[in-house]
PDB file of C-alpha atoms in Angstrom:
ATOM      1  CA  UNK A   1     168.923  83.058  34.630  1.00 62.00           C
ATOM      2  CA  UNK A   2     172.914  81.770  34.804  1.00 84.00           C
ATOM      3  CA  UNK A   3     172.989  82.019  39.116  1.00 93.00           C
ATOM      4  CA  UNK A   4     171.059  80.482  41.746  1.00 97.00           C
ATOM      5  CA  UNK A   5     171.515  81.037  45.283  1.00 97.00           C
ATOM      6  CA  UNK A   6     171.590  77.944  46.828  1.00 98.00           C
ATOM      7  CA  UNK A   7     170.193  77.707  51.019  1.00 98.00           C
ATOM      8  CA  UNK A   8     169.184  74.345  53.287  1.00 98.00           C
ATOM      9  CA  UNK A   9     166.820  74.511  55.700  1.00 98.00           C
ATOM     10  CA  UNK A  10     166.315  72.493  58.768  1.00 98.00           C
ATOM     11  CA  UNK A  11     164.464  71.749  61.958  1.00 97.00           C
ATOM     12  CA  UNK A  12     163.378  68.813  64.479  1.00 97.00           C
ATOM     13  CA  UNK A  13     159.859  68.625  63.289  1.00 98.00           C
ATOM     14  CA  UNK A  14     157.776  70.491  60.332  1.00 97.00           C
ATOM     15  CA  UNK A  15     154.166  70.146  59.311  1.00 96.00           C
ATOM     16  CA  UNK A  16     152.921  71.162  55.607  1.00 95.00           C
ATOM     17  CA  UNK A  17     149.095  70.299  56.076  1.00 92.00           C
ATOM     18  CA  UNK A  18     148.074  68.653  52.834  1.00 90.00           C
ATOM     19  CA  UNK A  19     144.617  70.528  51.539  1.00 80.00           C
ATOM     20  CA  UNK A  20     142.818  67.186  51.079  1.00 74.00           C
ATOM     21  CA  UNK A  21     142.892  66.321  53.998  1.00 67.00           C
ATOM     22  CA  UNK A  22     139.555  65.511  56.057  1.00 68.00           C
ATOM     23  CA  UNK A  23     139.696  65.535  60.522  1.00 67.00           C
ATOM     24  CA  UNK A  24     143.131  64.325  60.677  1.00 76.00           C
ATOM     25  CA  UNK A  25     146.025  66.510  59.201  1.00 90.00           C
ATOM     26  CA  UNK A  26     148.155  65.360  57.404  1.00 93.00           C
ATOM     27  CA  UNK A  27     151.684  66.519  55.631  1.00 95.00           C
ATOM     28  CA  UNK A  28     153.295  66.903  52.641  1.00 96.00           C
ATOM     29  CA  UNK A  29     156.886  65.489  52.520  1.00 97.00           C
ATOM     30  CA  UNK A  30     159.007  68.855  51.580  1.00 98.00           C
ATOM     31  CA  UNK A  31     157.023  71.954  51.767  1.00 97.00           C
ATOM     32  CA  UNK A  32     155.149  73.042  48.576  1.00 96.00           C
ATOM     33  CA  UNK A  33     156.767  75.567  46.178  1.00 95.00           C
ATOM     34  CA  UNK A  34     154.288  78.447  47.757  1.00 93.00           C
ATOM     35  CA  UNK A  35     155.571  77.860  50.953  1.00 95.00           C
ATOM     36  CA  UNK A  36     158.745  77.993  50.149  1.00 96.00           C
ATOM     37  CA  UNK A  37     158.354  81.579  48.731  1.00 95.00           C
ATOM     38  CA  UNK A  38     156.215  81.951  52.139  1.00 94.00           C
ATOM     39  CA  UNK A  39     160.166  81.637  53.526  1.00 96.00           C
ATOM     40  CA  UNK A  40     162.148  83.878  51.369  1.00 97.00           C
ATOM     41  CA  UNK A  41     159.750  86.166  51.719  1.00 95.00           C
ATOM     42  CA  UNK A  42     159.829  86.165  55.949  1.00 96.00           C
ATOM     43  CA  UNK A  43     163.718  86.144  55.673  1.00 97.00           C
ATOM     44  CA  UNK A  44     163.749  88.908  54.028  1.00 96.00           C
ATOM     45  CA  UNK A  45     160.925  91.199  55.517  1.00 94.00           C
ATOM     46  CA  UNK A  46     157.955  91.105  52.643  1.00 92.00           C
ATOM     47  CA  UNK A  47     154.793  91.621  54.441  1.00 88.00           C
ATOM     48  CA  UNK A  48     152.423  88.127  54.507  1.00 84.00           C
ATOM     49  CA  UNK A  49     149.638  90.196  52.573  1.00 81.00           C
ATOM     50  CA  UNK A  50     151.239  91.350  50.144  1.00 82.00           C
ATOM     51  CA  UNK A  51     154.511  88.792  48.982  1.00 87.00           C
ATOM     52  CA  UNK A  52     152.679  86.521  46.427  1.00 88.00           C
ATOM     53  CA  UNK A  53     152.783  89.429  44.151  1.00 89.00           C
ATOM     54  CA  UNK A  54     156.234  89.414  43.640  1.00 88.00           C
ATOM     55  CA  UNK A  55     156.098  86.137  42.742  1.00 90.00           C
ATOM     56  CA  UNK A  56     152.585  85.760  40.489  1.00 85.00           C
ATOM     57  CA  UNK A  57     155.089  85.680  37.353  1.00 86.00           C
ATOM     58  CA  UNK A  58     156.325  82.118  37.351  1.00 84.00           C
ATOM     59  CA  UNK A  59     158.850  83.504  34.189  1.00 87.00           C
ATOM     60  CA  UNK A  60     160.591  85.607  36.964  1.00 90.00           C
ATOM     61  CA  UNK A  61     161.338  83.463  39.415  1.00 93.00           C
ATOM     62  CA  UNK A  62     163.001  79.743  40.112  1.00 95.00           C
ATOM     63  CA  UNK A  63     162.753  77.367  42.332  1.00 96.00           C
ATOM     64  CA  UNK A  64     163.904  73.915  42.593  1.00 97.00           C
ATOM     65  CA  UNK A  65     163.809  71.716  45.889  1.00 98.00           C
ATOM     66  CA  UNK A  66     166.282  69.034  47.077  1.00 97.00           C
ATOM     67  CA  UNK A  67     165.503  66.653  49.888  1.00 98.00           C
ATOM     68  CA  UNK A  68     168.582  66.759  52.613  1.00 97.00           C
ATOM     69  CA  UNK A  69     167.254  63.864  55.064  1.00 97.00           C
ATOM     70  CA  UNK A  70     165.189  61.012  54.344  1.00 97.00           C
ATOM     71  CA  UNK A  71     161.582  61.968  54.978  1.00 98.00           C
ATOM     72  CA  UNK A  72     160.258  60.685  58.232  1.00 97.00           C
ATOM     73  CA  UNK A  73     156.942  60.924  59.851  1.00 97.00           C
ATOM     74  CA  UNK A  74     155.867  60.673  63.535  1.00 96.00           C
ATOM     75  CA  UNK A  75     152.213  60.964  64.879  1.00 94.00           C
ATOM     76  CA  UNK A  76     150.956  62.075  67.967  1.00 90.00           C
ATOM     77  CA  UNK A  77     147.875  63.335  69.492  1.00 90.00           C
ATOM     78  CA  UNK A  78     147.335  67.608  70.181  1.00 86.00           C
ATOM     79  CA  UNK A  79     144.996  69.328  72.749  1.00 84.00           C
ATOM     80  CA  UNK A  80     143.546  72.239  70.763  1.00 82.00           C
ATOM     81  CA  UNK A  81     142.121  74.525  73.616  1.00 81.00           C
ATOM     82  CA  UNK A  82     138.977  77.281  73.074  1.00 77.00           C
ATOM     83  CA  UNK A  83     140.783  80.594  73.491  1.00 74.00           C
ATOM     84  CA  UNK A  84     138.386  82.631  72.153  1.00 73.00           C
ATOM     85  CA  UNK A  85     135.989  83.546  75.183  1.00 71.00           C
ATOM     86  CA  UNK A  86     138.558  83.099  77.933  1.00 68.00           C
ATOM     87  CA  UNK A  87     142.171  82.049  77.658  1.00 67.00           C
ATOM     88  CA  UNK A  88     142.660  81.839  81.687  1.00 71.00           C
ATOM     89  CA  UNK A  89     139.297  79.525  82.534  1.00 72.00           C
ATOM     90  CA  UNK A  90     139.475  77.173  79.673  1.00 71.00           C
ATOM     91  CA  UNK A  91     136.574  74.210  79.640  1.00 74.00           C
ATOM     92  CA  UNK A  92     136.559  73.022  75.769  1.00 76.00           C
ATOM     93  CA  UNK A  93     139.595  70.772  74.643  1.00 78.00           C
ATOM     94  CA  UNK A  94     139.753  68.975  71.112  1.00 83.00           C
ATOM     95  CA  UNK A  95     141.946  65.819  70.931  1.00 87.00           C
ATOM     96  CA  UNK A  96     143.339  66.054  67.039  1.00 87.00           C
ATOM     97  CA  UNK A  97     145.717  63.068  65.970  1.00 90.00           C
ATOM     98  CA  UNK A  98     148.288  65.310  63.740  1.00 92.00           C
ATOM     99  CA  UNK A  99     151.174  63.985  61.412  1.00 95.00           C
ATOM    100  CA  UNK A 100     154.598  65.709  61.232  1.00 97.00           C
ATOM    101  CA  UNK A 101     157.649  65.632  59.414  1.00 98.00           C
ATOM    102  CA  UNK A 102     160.627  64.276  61.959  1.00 98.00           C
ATOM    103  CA  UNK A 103     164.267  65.781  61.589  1.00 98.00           C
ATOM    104  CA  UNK A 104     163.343  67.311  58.036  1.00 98.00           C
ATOM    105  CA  UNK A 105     165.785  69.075  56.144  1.00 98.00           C
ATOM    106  CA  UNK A 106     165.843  70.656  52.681  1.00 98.00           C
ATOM    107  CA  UNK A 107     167.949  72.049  50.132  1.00 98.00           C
ATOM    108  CA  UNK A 108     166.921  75.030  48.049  1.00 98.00           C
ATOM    109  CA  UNK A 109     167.806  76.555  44.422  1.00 98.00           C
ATOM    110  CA  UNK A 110     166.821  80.002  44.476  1.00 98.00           C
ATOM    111  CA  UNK A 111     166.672  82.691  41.918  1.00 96.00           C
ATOM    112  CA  UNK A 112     164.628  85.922  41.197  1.00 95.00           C
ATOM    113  CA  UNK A 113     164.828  88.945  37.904  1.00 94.00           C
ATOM    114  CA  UNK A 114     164.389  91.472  40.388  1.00 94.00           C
ATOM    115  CA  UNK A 115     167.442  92.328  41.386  1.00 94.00           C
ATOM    116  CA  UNK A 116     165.728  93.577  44.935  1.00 94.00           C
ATOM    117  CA  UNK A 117     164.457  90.002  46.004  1.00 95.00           C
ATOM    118  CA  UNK A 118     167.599  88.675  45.111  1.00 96.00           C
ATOM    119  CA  UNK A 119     170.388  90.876  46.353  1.00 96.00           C
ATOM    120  CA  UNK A 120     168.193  90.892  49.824  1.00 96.00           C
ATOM    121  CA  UNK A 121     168.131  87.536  49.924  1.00 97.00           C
ATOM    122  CA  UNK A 122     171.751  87.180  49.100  1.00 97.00           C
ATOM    123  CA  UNK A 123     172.697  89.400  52.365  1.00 97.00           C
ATOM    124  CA  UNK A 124     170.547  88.014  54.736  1.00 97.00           C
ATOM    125  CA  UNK A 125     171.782  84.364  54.040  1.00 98.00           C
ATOM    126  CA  UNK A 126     175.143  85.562  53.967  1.00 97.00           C
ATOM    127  CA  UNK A 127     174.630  86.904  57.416  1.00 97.00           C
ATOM    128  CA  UNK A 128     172.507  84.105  58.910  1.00 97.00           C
ATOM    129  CA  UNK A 129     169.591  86.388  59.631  1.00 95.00           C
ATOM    130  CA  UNK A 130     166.200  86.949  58.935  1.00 96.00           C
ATOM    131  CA  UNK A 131     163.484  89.585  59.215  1.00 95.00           C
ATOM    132  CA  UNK A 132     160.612  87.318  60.253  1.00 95.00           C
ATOM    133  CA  UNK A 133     161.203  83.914  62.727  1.00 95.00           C
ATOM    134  CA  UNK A 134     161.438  80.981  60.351  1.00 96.00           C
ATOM    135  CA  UNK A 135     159.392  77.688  61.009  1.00 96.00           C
ATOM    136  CA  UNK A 136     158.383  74.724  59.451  1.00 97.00           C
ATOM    137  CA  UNK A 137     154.579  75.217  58.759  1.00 95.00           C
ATOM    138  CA  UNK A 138     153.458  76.141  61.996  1.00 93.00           C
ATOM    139  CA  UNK A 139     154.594  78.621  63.989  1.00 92.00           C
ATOM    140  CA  UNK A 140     155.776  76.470  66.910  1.00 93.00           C
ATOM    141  CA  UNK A 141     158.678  74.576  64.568  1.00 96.00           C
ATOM    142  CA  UNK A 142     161.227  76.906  64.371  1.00 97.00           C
ATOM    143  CA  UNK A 143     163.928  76.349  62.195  1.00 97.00           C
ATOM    144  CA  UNK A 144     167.683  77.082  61.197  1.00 97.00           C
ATOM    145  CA  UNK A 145     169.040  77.915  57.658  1.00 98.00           C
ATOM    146  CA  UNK A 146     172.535  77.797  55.811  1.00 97.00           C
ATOM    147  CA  UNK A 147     173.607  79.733  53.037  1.00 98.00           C
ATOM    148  CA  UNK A 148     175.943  77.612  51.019  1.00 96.00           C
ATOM    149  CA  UNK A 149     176.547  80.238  48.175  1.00 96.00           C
ATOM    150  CA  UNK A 150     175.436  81.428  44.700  1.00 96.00           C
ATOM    151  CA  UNK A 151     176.533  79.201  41.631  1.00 96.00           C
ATOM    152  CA  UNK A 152     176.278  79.824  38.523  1.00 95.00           C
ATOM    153  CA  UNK A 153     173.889  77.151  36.588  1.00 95.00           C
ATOM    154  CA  UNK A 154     174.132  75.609  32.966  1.00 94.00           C
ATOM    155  CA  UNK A 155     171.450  74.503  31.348  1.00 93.00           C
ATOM    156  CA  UNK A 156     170.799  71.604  28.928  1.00 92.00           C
ATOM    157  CA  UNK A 157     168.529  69.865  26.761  1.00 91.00           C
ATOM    158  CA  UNK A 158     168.551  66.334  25.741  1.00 87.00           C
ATOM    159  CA  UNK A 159     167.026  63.162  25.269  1.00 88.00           C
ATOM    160  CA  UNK A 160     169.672  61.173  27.623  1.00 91.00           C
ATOM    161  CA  UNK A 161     168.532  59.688  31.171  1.00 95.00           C
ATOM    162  CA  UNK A 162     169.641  62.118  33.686  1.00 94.00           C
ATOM    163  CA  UNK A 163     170.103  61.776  37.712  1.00 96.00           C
ATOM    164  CA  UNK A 164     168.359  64.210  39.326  1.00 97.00           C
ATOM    165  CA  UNK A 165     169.414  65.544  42.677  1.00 96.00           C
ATOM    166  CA  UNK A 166     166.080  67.642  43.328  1.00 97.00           C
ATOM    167  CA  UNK A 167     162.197  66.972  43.076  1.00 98.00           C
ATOM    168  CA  UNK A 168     160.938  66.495  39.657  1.00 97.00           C
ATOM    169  CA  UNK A 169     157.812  68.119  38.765  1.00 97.00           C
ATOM    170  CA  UNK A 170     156.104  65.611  36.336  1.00 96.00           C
ATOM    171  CA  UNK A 171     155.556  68.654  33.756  1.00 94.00           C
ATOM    172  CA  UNK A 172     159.070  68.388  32.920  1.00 95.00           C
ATOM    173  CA  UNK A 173     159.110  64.636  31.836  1.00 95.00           C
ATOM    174  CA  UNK A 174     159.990  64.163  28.587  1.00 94.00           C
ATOM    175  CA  UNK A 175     156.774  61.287  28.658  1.00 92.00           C
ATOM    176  CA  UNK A 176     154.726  58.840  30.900  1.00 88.00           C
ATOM    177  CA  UNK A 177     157.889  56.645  30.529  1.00 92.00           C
ATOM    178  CA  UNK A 178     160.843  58.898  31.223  1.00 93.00           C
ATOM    179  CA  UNK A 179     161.222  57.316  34.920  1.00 94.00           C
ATOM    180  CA  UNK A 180     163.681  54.560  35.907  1.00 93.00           C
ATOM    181  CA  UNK A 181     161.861  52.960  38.506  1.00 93.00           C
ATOM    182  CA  UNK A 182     165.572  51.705  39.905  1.00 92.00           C
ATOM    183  CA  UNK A 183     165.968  48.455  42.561  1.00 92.00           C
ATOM    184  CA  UNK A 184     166.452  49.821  46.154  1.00 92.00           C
ATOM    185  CA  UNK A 185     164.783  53.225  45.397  1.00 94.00           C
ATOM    186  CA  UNK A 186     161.323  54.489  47.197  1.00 96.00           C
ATOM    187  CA  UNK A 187     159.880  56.550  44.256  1.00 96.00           C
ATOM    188  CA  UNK A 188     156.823  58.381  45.317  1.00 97.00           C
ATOM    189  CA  UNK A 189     154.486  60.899  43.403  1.00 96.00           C
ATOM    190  CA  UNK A 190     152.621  63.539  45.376  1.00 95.00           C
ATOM    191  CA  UNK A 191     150.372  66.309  44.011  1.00 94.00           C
ATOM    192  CA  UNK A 192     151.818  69.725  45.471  1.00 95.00           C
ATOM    193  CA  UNK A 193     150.163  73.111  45.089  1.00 93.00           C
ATOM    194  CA  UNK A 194     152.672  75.140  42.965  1.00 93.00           C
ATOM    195  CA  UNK A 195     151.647  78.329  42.042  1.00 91.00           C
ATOM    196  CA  UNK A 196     149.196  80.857  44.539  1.00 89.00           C
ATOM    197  CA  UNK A 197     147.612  84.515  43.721  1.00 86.00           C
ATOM    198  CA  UNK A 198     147.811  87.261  46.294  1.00 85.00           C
ATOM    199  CA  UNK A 199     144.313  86.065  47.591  1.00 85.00           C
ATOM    200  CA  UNK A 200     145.586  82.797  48.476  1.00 85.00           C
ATOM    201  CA  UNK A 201     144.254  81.109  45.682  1.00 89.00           C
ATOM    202  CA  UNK A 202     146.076  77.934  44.365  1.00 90.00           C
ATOM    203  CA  UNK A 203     145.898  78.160  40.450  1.00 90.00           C
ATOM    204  CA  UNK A 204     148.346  75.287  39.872  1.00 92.00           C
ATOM    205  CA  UNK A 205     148.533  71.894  41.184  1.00 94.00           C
ATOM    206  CA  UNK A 206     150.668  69.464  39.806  1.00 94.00           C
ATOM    207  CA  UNK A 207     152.145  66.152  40.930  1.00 96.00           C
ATOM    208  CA  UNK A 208     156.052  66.306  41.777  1.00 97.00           C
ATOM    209  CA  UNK A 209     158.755  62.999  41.530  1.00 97.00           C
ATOM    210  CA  UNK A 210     160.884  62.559  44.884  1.00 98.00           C
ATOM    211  CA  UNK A 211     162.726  59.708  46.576  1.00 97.00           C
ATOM    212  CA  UNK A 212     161.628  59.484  49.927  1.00 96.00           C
ATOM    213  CA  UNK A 213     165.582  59.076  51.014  1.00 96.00           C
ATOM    214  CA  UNK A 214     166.633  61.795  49.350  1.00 95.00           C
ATOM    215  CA  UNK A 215     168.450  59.898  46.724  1.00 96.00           C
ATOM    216  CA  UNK A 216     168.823  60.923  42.892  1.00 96.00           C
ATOM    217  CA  UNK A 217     166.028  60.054  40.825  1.00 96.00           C
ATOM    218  CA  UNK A 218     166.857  58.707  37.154  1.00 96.00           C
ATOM    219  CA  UNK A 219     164.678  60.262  34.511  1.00 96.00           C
ATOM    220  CA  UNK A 220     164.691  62.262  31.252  1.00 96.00           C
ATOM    221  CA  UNK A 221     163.560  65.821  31.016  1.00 96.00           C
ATOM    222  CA  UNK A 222     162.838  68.624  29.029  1.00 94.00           C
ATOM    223  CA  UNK A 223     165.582  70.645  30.439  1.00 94.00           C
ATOM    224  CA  UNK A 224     168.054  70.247  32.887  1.00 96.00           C
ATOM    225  CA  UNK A 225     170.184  72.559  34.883  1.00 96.00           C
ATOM    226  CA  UNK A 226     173.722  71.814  36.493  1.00 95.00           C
ATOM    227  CA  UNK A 227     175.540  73.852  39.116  1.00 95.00           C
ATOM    228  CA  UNK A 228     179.166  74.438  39.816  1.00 92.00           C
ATOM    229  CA  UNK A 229     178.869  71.578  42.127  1.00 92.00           C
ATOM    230  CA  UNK A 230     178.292  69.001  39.682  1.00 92.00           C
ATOM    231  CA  UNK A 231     174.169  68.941  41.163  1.00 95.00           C
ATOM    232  CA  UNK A 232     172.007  68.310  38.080  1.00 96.00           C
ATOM    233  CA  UNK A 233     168.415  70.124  39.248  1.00 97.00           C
ATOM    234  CA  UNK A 234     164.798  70.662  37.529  1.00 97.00           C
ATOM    235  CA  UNK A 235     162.832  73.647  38.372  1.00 96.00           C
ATOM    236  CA  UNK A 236     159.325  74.034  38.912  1.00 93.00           C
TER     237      UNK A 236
END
């Protein structure tokens, strides 16, 4: 893997439901690495049954997420209406306090071995389209993407605190004490569902390293890649 192409993604308001969870949902701050693929896979066409196979080999593909905005949260209350017997005459309403994301935005490093995936992908951010509508979790929170190019990526390996530009899964911490909890900096650590089977199965979890503004996060890791654009990045 030497190039990455490189995407944001944006919207006024996105909801990742977190899966533990009880009445109220709740969401994640950036969506979750199988979501993500849940994206590249609707921009370029790959039918919702069937996608997760292409990605089931985590030694094929790359992914690393960057936070664009500072992650903020609103709350407000839905009416969830019983469609099922009669969407004209409807009598049952659910009141559901929900959570969303507010003026999200993201920043993706993408790259794939098959050279199908890729290329596709390539085009259609190239030509700002896409095969499916894209949202933000739910259907109803459209949103707009940006290709800004492929770059080639070098990777490294040392023992030196780094500044990290993306989210840091904690697998690729050097230790428990490779985190430079620095004044000024809102450090949080959320567990995110990383890798899914074709039957929607999650069969990796893992906790992930972000600053809730977006800003670098100083760390050392096992291995770090830098773009042309001086980014310095961590896959999952």
């Amino acid at each position: 893997m030497t190039k990455v192409l490189v995407f944001k993604l944006w919207g006024d308001y996105g909801h990742f439901k977190k899966f533990y969870t009880t009445t109220s949902p709740l969401t994640f701050e950036f969506p979750p690495p199988v979501t993500v693929l849940g994206i590249v896979s609707a921009i370029i066409g790959l039918d919702k049954d069937s996608y997760l196979e292409n990605f089931i080999d985590p030694t094929r593909c790359h992914l690393a997420i960057g936070l664009e905005r500072p992650v903020k949260k609103v709350r407000w209350t839905q009416n969830l209406i019983d469609t099922k017997r009669n969407f004209w005459k409807i009598h049952n309403r659910t009141q559901i306090r929900t959570e969303f994301l507010k003026d999200p935005g993201f920043k993706f490093f993408f790259s794939h071995k098959n050279p199908e995936i890729y290329d596709q992908l390539k085009e259609n951010l190239m030509a700002h389209k896409s095969y499916y509508t894209i949202s933000l979790g739910l259907s109803e929170l459209l949103a707009d993407f940006e290709f800004c190019g492929e770059q080639t990526i070098t990777p490294s390996t040392t023992d030196e605190w780094q500044s990290i530009q993306s989210v840091v899964p904690c697998s690729a911490l050097q230790d428990d004490q490779s985190i430079d909890f620095e004044e000024g900096k809102e450090i949080f650590k959320i567990s995110y569902p990383v890798e899914m089977i074709p039957n929607r199965v999650v069969t990796r979890r893992e906790d992930v390293i972000f600053e809730r503004r977006g800003l670098p996060v100083t760390c050392r890791v096992k291995e770090v890649f830098k773009t042309e654009e001086g980014e310095k990045i961590v896959f999952f």
